[in-house]
mmCIF file of C-alpha atoms and ligand atoms in Angstrom:
data_model
loop_
_atom_site.group_PDB
_atom_site.id
_atom_site.type_symbol
_atom_site.label_atom_id
_atom_site.label_comp_id
_atom_site.label_asym_id
_atom_site.label_seq_id
_atom_site.Cartn_x
_atom_site.Cartn_y
_atom_site.Cartn_z
ATOM 1 C CA UNK E 1340 8.580 -8.191 -9.991
ATOM 2 C CA UNK E 1341 8.720 -4.572 -11.021
ATOM 3 C CA UNK E 1342 6.996 -2.190 -8.604
ATOM 4 C CA UNK E 1343 6.029 1.293 -9.679
ATOM 5 C CA UNK E 1344 5.438 3.789 -6.872
ATOM 6 C CA UNK E 1345 2.952 6.487 -7.863
ATOM 7 C CA UNK E 1346 2.429 9.515 -5.620
ATOM 8 C CA UNK E 1347 -1.024 11.125 -5.771
ATOM 9 C CA UNK E 1348 -0.774 14.705 -4.586
ATOM 10 C CA UNK E 1349 2.352 15.915 -2.778
ATOM 11 C CA UNK E 1350 4.217 13.194 -0.860
ATOM 12 C CA UNK E 1351 7.438 13.830 1.060
ATOM 13 C CA UNK E 1352 10.247 12.762 -1.333
ATOM 14 C CA UNK E 1353 12.175 11.305 1.625
ATOM 15 C CA UNK E 1354 9.305 8.927 2.329
ATOM 16 C CA UNK E 1355 9.177 7.896 -1.339
ATOM 17 C CA UNK E 1356 12.938 7.285 -1.372
ATOM 18 C CA UNK E 1357 12.649 5.293 1.825
ATOM 19 C CA UNK E 1358 9.903 3.121 0.303
ATOM 20 C CA UNK E 1359 11.962 2.573 -2.844
ATOM 21 C CA UNK E 1360 14.799 1.256 -0.731
ATOM 22 C CA UNK E 1361 12.723 -0.796 1.668
ATOM 23 C CA UNK E 1362 10.655 -2.543 -1.021
ATOM 24 C CA UNK E 1363 13.726 -3.785 -2.894
ATOM 25 C CA UNK E 1364 13.387 -7.204 -1.282
ATOM 26 C CA UNK E 1365 10.209 -7.650 -3.320
ATOM 27 C CA UNK E 1366 11.640 -6.608 -6.656
ATOM 28 C CA UNK E 1367 12.806 -3.677 -8.754
ATOM 29 C CA UNK E 1368 11.269 -0.410 -7.623
ATOM 30 C CA UNK E 1369 10.920 2.885 -9.425
ATOM 31 C CA UNK E 1370 8.784 5.968 -8.918
ATOM 32 C CA UNK E 1371 6.420 7.817 -11.232
ATOM 33 C CA UNK E 1372 6.073 11.604 -11.161
ATOM 34 C CA UNK E 1373 3.399 13.003 -8.872
ATOM 35 C CA UNK E 1374 -0.152 12.833 -10.240
ATOM 36 C CA UNK E 1375 -3.147 14.871 -9.079
ATOM 37 C CA UNK E 1376 -5.644 13.106 -6.813
ATOM 38 C CA UNK E 1377 -8.551 11.878 -8.949
ATOM 39 C CA UNK E 1378 -11.508 14.294 -8.709
ATOM 40 C CA UNK E 1379 -13.959 11.448 -9.353
ATOM 41 C CA UNK E 1380 -12.765 9.712 -6.189
ATOM 42 C CA UNK E 1381 -13.509 12.680 -3.917
ATOM 43 C CA UNK E 1382 -16.415 12.330 -1.490
ATOM 44 C CA UNK E 1383 -17.408 15.786 -0.342
ATOM 45 C CA UNK E 1384 -19.530 14.530 2.542
ATOM 46 C CA UNK E 1385 -16.768 12.358 3.966
ATOM 47 C CA UNK E 1386 -13.888 14.634 3.046
ATOM 48 C CA UNK E 1387 -12.050 11.554 1.780
ATOM 49 C CA UNK E 1388 -11.108 9.837 -1.462
ATOM 50 C CA UNK E 1389 -12.379 6.411 -2.420
ATOM 51 C CA UNK E 1390 -9.376 4.093 -2.468
ATOM 52 C CA UNK E 1391 -10.257 2.363 -5.732
ATOM 53 C CA UNK E 1392 -10.187 5.697 -7.595
ATOM 54 C CA UNK E 1393 -6.403 5.588 -7.113
ATOM 55 C CA UNK E 1394 -6.284 2.087 -8.552
ATOM 56 C CA UNK E 1395 -8.189 3.260 -11.614
ATOM 57 C CA UNK E 1396 -5.839 6.204 -12.084
ATOM 58 C CA UNK E 1397 -2.867 3.814 -11.938
ATOM 59 C CA UNK E 1398 -3.906 1.808 -14.984
ATOM 60 C CA UNK E 1399 -1.537 3.484 -17.430
ATOM 61 C CA UNK E 1400 1.528 2.908 -15.273
ATOM 62 C CA UNK E 1401 4.126 0.347 -16.303
ATOM 63 C CA UNK E 1402 5.330 -2.358 -13.939
ATOM 64 C CA UNK E 1403 3.971 -5.614 -12.570
ATOM 65 C CA UNK E 1404 2.476 -3.770 -9.616
ATOM 66 C CA UNK E 1405 1.608 -0.132 -8.962
ATOM 67 C CA UNK E 1406 1.698 1.197 -5.411
ATOM 68 C CA UNK E 1407 -0.220 4.468 -5.127
ATOM 69 C CA UNK E 1408 0.891 6.630 -2.194
ATOM 70 C CA UNK E 1409 -0.980 9.641 -0.869
ATOM 71 C CA UNK E 1410 -1.291 11.801 2.210
ATOM 72 C CA UNK E 1411 -5.030 12.119 1.524
ATOM 73 C CA UNK E 1412 -7.396 10.155 3.742
ATOM 74 C CA UNK E 1413 -8.947 7.130 2.021
ATOM 75 C CA UNK E 1414 -12.115 5.134 2.566
ATOM 76 C CA UNK E 1415 -13.526 2.082 0.953
ATOM 77 C CA UNK E 1416 -16.949 0.458 0.653
ATOM 78 C CA UNK E 1417 -18.140 -0.389 4.159
ATOM 79 C CA UNK E 1418 -15.045 1.059 5.860
ATOM 80 C CA UNK E 1419 -14.896 4.586 7.289
ATOM 81 C CA UNK E 1420 -11.206 4.755 6.566
ATOM 82 C CA UNK E 1421 -8.459 2.495 5.305
ATOM 83 C CA UNK E 1422 -4.687 2.567 5.741
ATOM 84 C CA UNK E 1423 -4.597 1.062 2.278
ATOM 85 C CA UNK E 1424 -6.441 -1.007 -0.293
ATOM 86 C CA UNK E 1425 -5.506 -3.430 -3.020
ATOM 87 C CA UNK E 1426 -6.908 -5.625 -5.723
ATOM 88 C CA UNK E 1427 -6.346 -9.303 -4.990
ATOM 89 C CA UNK E 1428 -4.314 -10.845 -7.822
ATOM 90 C CA UNK E 1429 -4.420 -7.630 -9.811
ATOM 91 C CA UNK E 1430 -1.762 -4.959 -10.227
ATOM 92 C CA UNK E 1431 -3.023 -2.228 -7.932
ATOM 93 C CA UNK E 1432 -2.242 -1.264 -4.363
ATOM 94 C CA UNK E 1433 -2.734 2.058 -2.585
ATOM 95 C CA UNK E 1434 -1.702 3.368 0.813
ATOM 96 C CA UNK E 1435 -2.633 6.522 2.693
ATOM 97 C CA UNK E 1436 -0.210 8.178 5.090
ATOM 98 C CA UNK E 1437 -3.011 10.241 6.652
ATOM 99 C CA UNK E 1438 -3.552 8.073 9.718
ATOM 100 C CA UNK E 1439 -0.076 6.683 10.306
ATOM 101 C CA UNK E 1440 0.755 9.207 12.997
ATOM 102 C CA UNK E 1441 3.051 12.252 13.029
ATOM 103 C CA UNK E 1442 5.512 12.237 10.124
ATOM 104 C CA UNK E 1443 8.452 12.839 12.427
ATOM 105 C CA UNK E 1444 7.257 10.187 14.883
ATOM 106 C CA UNK E 1445 9.569 7.239 15.539
ATOM 107 C CA UNK E 1446 7.197 4.663 14.086
ATOM 108 C CA UNK E 1447 5.898 6.530 11.046
ATOM 109 C CA UNK E 1448 8.264 5.087 8.447
ATOM 110 C CA UNK E 1449 7.985 1.566 9.772
ATOM 111 C CA UNK E 1450 4.199 1.851 9.519
ATOM 112 C CA UNK E 1451 4.445 3.104 5.933
ATOM 113 C CA UNK E 1452 6.544 0.098 4.949
ATOM 114 C CA UNK E 1453 4.262 -2.372 6.726
ATOM 115 C CA UNK E 1454 1.157 -0.992 5.031
ATOM 116 C CA UNK E 1455 2.899 -0.970 1.643
ATOM 117 C CA UNK E 1456 4.029 -4.595 1.982
ATOM 118 C CA UNK E 1457 0.591 -5.583 3.281
ATOM 119 C CA UNK E 1458 -1.193 -4.106 0.252
ATOM 120 C CA UNK E 1459 1.352 -5.501 -2.194
ATOM 121 C CA UNK E 1460 0.822 -8.856 -0.458
ATOM 122 C CA UNK E 1461 -2.841 -8.714 -1.450
ATOM 123 C CA UNK E 1462 -1.846 -8.182 -5.079
ATOM 124 C CA UNK E 1463 0.218 -11.368 -4.765
ATOM 125 C CA UNK E 1464 -2.956 -13.230 -3.839
ATOM 126 C CA UNK E 1465 -2.580 -13.151 -0.058
ATOM 127 C CA UNK E 1466 -5.600 -12.814 2.195
ATOM 128 C CA UNK E 1467 -5.620 -11.574 5.798
ATOM 129 C CA UNK E 1468 -3.718 -13.668 8.291
ATOM 130 C CA UNK E 1469 -5.053 -14.169 11.832
ATOM 131 C CA UNK E 1470 -1.434 -14.242 13.079
ATOM 132 C CA UNK E 1471 -0.976 -10.768 14.676
ATOM 133 C CA UNK E 1472 2.768 -10.824 13.945
ATOM 134 C CA UNK E 1473 2.412 -11.389 10.202
ATOM 135 C CA UNK E 1474 2.396 -8.312 7.966
ATOM 136 C CA UNK E 1475 -0.788 -9.698 6.359
ATOM 137 C CA UNK E 1476 -2.685 -9.334 9.632
ATOM 138 C CA UNK E 1477 -5.515 -6.818 9.209
ATOM 139 C CA UNK E 1478 -4.729 -3.672 11.228
ATOM 140 C CA UNK E 1479 -7.802 -1.995 12.585
ATOM 141 C CA UNK E 1480 -5.666 0.603 14.374
ATOM 142 C CA UNK E 1481 -2.076 1.716 14.745
ATOM 143 C CA UNK E 1482 -1.496 -0.484 17.780
ATOM 144 C CA UNK E 1483 -2.169 -3.498 15.540
ATOM 145 C CA UNK E 1484 0.120 -2.084 12.858
ATOM 146 C CA UNK E 1485 2.872 -1.559 15.426
ATOM 147 C CA UNK E 1486 2.432 -5.061 16.834
ATOM 148 C CA UNK E 1487 2.947 -6.816 13.543
ATOM 149 C CA UNK E 1488 6.219 -7.383 11.779
ATOM 150 C CA UNK E 1489 7.062 -6.086 8.340
ATOM 151 C CA UNK E 1490 7.609 -9.543 6.885
ATOM 152 C CA UNK E 1491 5.376 -12.315 5.601
ATOM 153 C CA UNK E 1492 5.086 -15.304 7.922
ATOM 154 C CA UNK E 1493 6.320 -18.614 6.519
ATOM 155 C CA UNK E 1494 2.918 -19.598 5.193
ATOM 156 C CA UNK E 1495 2.251 -16.241 3.497
ATOM 157 C CA UNK E 1496 5.791 -16.100 2.121
ATOM 158 C CA UNK E 1497 5.317 -19.511 0.511
ATOM 159 C CA UNK E 1498 2.002 -18.438 -1.030
ATOM 160 C CA UNK E 1499 3.453 -15.137 -2.304
ATOM 161 C CA UNK E 1500 6.434 -16.969 -3.733
ATOM 162 C CA UNK E 1501 4.195 -18.749 -6.250
ATOM 163 C CA UNK E 1502 3.123 -15.425 -7.789
ATOM 164 C CA UNK E 1503 6.600 -13.889 -7.477
ATOM 165 C CA UNK E 1504 8.091 -16.818 -9.348
ATOM 166 C CA UNK E 1505 5.519 -16.434 -12.110
ATOM 167 C CA UNK E 1506 6.557 -12.770 -12.396
ATOM 168 C CA UNK E 1507 10.157 -13.860 -12.734
ATOM 169 C CA UNK E 1508 11.775 -12.632 -9.527
HETATM 170 ZN ZN1 ZN T 830 -5.547 -6.046 3.966
HETATM 171 ZN ZN1 ZN T 831 1.041 -14.690 7.281
#
């Protein structure tokens, strides 16, 4: 599959390059130029952006999947914050780097990759996995993110494979 990375607001180019490299196992990856954060997604009271506003702003992008990346803090309906959000079986995933710890911390990049793969997994039709080691496990906090691996477990990999094959990769 072809994955298009789309930064919303300034994102460290090193992190974007790192993601491009690390997501290659899933398909071809390229990056769009930086776009402004969508004003309609801003919630003044919360001081956060609604995650789906990034999905909407990704509609014009080419590629089988679009991964929006931002340093802005995101929330979603019923959740005070999210590390990321995605549309199940649709093209759109988004991740926020806001709560993944200090950028120069030893685990930051690994967390970014895990959250990116997790959200892309949703777009491949995967639901949350109770297995705490699988990347599709729902992380409520960073400890849970750190405890899980960056890969799909056997069961999730097999399910994702069906969609990946349909996309021709
Ligand atoms: Zn999830
Ligand atoms: Zn799994």
